[in-house]
PDB file of C-alpha atoms in Angstrom:
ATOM      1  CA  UNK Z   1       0.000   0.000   0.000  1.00 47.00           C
ATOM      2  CA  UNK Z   2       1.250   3.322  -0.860  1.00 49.00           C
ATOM      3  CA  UNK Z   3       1.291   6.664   0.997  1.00 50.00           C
ATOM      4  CA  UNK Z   4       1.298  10.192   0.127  1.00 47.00           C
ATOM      5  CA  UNK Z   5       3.595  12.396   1.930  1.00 46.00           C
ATOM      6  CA  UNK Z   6       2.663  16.216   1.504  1.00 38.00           C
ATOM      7  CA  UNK Z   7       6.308  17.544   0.750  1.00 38.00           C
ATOM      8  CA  UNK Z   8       9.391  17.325   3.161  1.00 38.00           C
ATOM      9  CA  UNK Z   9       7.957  18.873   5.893  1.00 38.00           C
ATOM     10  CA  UNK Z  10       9.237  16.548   9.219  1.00 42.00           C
ATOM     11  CA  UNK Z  11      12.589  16.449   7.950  1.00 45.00           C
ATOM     12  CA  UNK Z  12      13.764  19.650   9.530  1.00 44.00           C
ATOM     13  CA  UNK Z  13      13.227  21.346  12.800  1.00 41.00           C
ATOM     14  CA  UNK Z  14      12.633  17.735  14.466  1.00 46.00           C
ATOM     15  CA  UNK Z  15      16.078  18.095  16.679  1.00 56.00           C
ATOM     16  CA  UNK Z  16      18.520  15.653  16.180  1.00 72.00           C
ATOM     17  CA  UNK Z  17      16.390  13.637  13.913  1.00 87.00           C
ATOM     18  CA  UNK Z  18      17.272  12.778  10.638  1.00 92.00           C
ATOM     19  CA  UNK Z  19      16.462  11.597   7.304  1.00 94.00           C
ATOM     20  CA  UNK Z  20      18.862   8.783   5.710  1.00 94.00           C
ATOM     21  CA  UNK Z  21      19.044   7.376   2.011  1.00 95.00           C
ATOM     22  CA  UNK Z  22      19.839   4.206   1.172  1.00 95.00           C
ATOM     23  CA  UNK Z  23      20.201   4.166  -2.614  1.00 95.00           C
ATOM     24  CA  UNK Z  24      20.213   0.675  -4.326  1.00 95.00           C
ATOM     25  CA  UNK Z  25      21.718   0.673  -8.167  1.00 95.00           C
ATOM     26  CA  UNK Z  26      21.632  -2.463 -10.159  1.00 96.00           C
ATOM     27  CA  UNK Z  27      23.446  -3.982 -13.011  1.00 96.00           C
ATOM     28  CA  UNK Z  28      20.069  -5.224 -14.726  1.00 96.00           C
ATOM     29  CA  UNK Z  29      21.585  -6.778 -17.571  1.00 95.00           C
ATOM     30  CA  UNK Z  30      24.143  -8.207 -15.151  1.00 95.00           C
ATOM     31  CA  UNK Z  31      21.598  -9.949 -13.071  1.00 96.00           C
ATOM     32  CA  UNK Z  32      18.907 -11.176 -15.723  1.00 95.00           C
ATOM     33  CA  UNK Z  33      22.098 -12.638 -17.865  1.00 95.00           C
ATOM     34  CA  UNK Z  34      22.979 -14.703 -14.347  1.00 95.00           C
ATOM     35  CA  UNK Z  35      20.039 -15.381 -12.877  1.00 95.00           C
ATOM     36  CA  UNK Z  36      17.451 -16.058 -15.248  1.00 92.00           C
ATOM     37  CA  UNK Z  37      13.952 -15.256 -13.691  1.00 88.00           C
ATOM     38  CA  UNK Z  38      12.004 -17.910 -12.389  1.00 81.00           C
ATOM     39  CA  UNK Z  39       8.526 -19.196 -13.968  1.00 76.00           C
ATOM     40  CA  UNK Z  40       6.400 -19.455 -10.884  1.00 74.00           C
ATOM     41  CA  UNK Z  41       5.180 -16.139  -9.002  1.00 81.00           C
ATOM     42  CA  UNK Z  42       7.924 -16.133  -6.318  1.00 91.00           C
ATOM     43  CA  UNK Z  43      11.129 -13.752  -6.774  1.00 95.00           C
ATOM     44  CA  UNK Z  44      14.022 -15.242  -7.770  1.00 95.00           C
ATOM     45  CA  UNK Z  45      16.626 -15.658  -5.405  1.00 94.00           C
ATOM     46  CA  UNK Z  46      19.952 -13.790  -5.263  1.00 94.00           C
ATOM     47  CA  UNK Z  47      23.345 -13.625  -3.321  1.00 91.00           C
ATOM     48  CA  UNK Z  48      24.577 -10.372  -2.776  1.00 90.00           C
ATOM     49  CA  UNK Z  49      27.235  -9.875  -5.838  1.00 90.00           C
ATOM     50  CA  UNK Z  50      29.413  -6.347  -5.779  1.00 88.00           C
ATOM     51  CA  UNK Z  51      29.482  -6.341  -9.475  1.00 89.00           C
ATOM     52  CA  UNK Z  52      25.633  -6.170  -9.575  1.00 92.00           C
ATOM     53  CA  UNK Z  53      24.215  -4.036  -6.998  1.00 91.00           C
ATOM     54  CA  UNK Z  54      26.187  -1.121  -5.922  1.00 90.00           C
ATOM     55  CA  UNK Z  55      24.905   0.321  -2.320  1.00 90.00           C
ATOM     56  CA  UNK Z  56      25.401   3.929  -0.536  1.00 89.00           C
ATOM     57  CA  UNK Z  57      23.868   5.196   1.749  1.00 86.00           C
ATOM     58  CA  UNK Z  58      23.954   9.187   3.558  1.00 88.00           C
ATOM     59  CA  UNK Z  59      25.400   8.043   6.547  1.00 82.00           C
ATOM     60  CA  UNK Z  60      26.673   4.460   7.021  1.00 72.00           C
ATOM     61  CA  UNK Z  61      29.273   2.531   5.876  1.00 70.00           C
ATOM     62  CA  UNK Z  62      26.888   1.417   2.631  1.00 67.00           C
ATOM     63  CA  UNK Z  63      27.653  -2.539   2.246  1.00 72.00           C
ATOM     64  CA  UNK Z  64      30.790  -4.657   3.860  1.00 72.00           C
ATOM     65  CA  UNK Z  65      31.835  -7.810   2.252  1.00 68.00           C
ATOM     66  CA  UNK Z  66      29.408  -9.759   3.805  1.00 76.00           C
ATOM     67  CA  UNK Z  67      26.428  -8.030   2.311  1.00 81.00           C
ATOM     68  CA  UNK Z  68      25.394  -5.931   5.551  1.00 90.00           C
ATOM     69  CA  UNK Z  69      24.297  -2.624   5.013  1.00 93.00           C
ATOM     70  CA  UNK Z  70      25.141  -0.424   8.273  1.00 92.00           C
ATOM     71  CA  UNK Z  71      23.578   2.912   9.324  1.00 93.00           C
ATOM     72  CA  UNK Z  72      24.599   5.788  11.556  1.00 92.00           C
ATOM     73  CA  UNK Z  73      20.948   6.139  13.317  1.00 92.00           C
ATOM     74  CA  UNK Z  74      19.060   7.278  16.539  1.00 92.00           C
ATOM     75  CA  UNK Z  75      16.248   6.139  17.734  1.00 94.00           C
ATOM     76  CA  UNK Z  76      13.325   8.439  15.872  1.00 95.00           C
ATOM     77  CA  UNK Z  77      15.439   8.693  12.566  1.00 95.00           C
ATOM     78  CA  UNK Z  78      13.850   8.164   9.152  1.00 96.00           C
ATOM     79  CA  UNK Z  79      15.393   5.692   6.568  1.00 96.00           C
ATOM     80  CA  UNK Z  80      13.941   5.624   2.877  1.00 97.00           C
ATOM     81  CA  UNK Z  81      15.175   2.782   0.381  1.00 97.00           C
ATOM     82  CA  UNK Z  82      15.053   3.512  -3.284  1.00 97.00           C
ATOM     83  CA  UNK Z  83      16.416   1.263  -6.532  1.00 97.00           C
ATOM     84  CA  UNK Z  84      17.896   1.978 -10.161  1.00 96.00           C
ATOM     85  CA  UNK Z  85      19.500   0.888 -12.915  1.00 97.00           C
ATOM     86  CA  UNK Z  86      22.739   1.746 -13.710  1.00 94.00           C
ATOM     87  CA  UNK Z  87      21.511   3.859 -16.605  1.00 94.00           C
ATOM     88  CA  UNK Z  88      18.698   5.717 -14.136  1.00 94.00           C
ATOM     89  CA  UNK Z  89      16.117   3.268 -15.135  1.00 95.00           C
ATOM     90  CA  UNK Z  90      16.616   5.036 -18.660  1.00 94.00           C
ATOM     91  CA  UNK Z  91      17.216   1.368 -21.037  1.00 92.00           C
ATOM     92  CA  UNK Z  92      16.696  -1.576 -17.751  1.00 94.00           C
ATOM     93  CA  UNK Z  93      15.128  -0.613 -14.496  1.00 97.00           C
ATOM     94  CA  UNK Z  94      14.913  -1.161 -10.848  1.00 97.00           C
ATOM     95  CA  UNK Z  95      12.320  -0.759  -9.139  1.00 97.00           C
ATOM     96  CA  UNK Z  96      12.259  -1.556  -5.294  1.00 97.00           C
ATOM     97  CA  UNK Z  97       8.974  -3.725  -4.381  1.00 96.00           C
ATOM     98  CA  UNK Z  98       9.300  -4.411  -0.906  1.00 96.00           C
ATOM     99  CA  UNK Z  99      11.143  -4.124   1.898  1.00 96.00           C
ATOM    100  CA  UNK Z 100      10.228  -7.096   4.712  1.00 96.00           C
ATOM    101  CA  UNK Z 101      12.352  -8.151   8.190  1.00 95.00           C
ATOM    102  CA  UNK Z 102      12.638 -11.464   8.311  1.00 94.00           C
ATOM    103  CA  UNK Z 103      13.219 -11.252  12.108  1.00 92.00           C
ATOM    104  CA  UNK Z 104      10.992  -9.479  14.889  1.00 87.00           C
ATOM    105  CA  UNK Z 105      11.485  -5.673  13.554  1.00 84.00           C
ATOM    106  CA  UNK Z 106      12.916  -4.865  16.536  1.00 91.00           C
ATOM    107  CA  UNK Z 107      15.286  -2.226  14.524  1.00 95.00           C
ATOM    108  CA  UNK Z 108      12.734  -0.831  12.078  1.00 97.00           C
ATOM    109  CA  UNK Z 109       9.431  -0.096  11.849  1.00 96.00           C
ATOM    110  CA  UNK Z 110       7.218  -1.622   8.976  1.00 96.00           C
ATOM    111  CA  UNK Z 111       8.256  -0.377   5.946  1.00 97.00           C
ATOM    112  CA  UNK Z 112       5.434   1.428   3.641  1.00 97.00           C
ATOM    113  CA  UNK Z 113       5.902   3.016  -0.078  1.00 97.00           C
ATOM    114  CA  UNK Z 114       5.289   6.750   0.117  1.00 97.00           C
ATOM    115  CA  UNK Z 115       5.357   9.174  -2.462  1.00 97.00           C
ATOM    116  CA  UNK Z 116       7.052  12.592  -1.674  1.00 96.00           C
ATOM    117  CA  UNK Z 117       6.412  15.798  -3.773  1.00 95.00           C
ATOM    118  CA  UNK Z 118       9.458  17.805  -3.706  1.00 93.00           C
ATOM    119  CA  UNK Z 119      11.270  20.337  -5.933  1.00 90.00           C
ATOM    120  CA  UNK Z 120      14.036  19.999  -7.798  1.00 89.00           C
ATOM    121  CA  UNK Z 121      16.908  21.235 -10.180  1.00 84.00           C
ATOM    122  CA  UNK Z 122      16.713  19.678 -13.983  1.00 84.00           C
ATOM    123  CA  UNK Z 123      19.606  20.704 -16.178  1.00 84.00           C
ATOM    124  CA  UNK Z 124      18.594  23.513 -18.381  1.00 83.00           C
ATOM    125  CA  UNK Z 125      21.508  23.168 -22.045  1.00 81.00           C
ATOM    126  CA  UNK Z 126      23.106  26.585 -22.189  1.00 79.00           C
ATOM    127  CA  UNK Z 127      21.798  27.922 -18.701  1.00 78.00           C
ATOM    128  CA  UNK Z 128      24.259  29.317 -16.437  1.00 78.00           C
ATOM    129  CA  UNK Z 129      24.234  27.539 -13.652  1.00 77.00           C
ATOM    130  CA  UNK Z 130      23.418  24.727 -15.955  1.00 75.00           C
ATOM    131  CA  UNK Z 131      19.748  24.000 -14.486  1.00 76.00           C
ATOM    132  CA  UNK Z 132      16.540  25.426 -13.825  1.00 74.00           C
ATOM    133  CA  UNK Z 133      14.329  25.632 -10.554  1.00 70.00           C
ATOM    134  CA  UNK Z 134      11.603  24.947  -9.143  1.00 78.00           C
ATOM    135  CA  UNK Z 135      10.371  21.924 -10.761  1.00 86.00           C
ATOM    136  CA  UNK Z 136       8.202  19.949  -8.886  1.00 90.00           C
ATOM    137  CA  UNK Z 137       8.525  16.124  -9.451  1.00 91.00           C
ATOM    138  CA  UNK Z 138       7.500  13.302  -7.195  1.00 94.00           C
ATOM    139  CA  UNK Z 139      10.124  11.212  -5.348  1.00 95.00           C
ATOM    140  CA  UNK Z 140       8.937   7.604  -4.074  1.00 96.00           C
ATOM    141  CA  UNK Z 141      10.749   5.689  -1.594  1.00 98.00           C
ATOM    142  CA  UNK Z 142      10.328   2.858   1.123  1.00 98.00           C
ATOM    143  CA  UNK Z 143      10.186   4.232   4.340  1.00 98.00           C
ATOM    144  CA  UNK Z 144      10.679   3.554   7.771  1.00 97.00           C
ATOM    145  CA  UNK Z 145      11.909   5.007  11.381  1.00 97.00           C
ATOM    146  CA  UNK Z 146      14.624   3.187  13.426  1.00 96.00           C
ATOM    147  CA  UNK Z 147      13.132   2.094  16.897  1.00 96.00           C
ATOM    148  CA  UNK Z 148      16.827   0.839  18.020  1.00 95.00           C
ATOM    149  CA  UNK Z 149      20.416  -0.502  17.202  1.00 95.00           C
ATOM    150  CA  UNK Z 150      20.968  -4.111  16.195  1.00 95.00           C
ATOM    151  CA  UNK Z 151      20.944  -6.167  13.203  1.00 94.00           C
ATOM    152  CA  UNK Z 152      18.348  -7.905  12.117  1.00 96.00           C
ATOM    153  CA  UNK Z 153      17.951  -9.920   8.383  1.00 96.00           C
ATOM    154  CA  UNK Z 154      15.827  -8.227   5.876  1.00 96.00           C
ATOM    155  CA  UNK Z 155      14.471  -9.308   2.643  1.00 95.00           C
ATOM    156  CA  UNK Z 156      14.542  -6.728  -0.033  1.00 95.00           C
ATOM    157  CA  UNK Z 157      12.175  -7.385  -3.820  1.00 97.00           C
ATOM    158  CA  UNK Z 158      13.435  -6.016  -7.006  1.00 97.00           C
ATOM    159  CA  UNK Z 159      11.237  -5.358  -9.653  1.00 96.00           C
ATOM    160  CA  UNK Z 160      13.715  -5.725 -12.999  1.00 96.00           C
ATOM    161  CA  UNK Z 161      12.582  -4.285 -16.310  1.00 96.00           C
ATOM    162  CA  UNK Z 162      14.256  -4.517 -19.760  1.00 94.00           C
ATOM    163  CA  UNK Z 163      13.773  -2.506 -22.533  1.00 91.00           C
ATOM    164  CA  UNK Z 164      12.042  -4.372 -25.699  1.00 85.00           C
ATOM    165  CA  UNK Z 165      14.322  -3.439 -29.080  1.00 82.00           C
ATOM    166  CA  UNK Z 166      11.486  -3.496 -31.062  1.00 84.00           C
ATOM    167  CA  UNK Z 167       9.088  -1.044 -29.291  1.00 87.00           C
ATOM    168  CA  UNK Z 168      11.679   0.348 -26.859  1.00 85.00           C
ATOM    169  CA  UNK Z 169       9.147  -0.478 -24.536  1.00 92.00           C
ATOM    170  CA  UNK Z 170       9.794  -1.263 -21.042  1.00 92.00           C
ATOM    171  CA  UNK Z 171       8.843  -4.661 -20.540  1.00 92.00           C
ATOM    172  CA  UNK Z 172       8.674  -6.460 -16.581  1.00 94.00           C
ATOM    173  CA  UNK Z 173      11.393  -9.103 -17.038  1.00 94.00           C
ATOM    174  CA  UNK Z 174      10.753 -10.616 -13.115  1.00 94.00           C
ATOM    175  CA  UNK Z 175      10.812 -10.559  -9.580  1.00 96.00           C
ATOM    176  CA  UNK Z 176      14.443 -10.539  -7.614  1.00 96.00           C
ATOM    177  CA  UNK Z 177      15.091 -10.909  -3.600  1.00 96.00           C
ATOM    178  CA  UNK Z 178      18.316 -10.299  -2.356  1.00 93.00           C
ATOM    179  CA  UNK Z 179      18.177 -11.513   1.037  1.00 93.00           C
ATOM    180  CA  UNK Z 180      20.086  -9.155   3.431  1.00 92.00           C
ATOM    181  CA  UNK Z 181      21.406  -8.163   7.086  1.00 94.00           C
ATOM    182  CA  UNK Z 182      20.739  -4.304   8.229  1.00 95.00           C
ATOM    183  CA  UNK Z 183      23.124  -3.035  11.035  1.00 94.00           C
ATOM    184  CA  UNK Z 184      21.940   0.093  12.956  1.00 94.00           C
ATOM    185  CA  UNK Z 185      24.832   1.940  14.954  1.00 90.00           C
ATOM    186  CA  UNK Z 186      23.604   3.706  17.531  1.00 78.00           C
ATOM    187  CA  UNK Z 187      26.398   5.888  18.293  1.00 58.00           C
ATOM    188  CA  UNK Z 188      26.172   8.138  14.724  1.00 50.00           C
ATOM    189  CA  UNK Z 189      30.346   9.009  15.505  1.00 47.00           C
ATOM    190  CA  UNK Z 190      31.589   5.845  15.304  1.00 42.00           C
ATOM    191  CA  UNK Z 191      34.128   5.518  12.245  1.00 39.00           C
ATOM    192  CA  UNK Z 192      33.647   3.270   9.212  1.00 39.00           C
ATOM    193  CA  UNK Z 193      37.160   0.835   9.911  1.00 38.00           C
ATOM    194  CA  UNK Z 194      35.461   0.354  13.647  1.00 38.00           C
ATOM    195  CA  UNK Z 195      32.370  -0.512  12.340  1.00 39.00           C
ATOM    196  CA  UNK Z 196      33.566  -2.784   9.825  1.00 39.00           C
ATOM    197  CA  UNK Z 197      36.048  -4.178  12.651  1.00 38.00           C
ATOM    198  CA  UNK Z 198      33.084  -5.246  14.431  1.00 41.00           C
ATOM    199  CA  UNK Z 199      31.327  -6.673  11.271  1.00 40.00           C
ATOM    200  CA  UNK Z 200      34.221  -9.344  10.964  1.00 38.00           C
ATOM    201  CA  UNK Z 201      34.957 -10.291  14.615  1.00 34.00           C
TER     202      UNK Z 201
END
């Protein structure tokens, strides 16, 4: 179910909470070429590979080895998730279809799709600064709040999408889950080399 956010408002003047992004890009072709999609309704299943999904996030330390995506957060902080393609969904896309604990949620609340209207900068050719503003566009992401620190396994769904040489036609090539581990550090100062220390002992 999706919800609609009325603009950013939330994001500031809320003390020291804050808003993280954790940006998802995939390697479409990558992924469809190794792991063809399955003919039955569930996703098909998919280790974390470095080569095909590239993570960052706004604060963290994005993705370790291990495929455990860590976050700087408080308690009361907002996290959104959002996928693309490596071409910004312009010939294959990514599009993020759920985001699920496969634990208790003790970390994170229920994720739920919102949309967010928000403006933006588009590049204008010729303009000095090259872009143009206000445009309004609308942002969608799956959102949550962190309720504490821990790490908990999380199943993320990928919508893929390829692009049909014929009609140039996006056309829905399957379902993907990457099943994952999300790390919340509580204490937001702690540097990326400790937290990845603690990740491998």
């Amino acid at each position: 179910m999706s919800t609609t956010a009325s603009g950013l408002q939330g994001d500031k003047g809320a003390g020291r909470r804050r808003t993280l992004y954790v940006q998802i890009v995939v390697d479409v072709e990558s992924v469809l070429l190794a792991h063809p999609p399955s003919s039955g309704k569930a996703p098909t299943k998919v280790p974390y590979d470095p080569q095909q999904f590239i993570v960052t996030t706004t604060q963290g330390v994005a993705v370790n080895a291990k495929g455990v995506i860590g976050l700087h957060a408080r308690e009361g902080d907002t996290v959104r998730f959002y996928a693309l393609s490596g071409s910004n969904n312009f010939d294959g896309a990514a599009l993020m279809s759920a985001v699920e604990s496969r634990a208790d949620g003790a970390i994170l609340e229920d994720f739920a799709l919102v949309e967010l209207p928000a403006e933006t900068a588009v590049p204008v050719p010729g303009a000095q600064p090259p872009s143009e503003a206000p445009v309004e566009e609308d942002f969608w992401f799956w959102q949550s709040r962190v309720t504490a620190a821990g790490i908990e396994p999380y199943r993320l769904v990928l919508a893929l999408y390829d692009r049909d040489e014929t009609t140039g036609q996006p056309h829905f090539a399957g379902l993907y889950q990457w099943n994952l581990r999300i790390r919340v550090f509580g204490d937001a100062t702690s540097t990326t080399g400790q937290n990845e220390e603690e990740e491998n002992s």
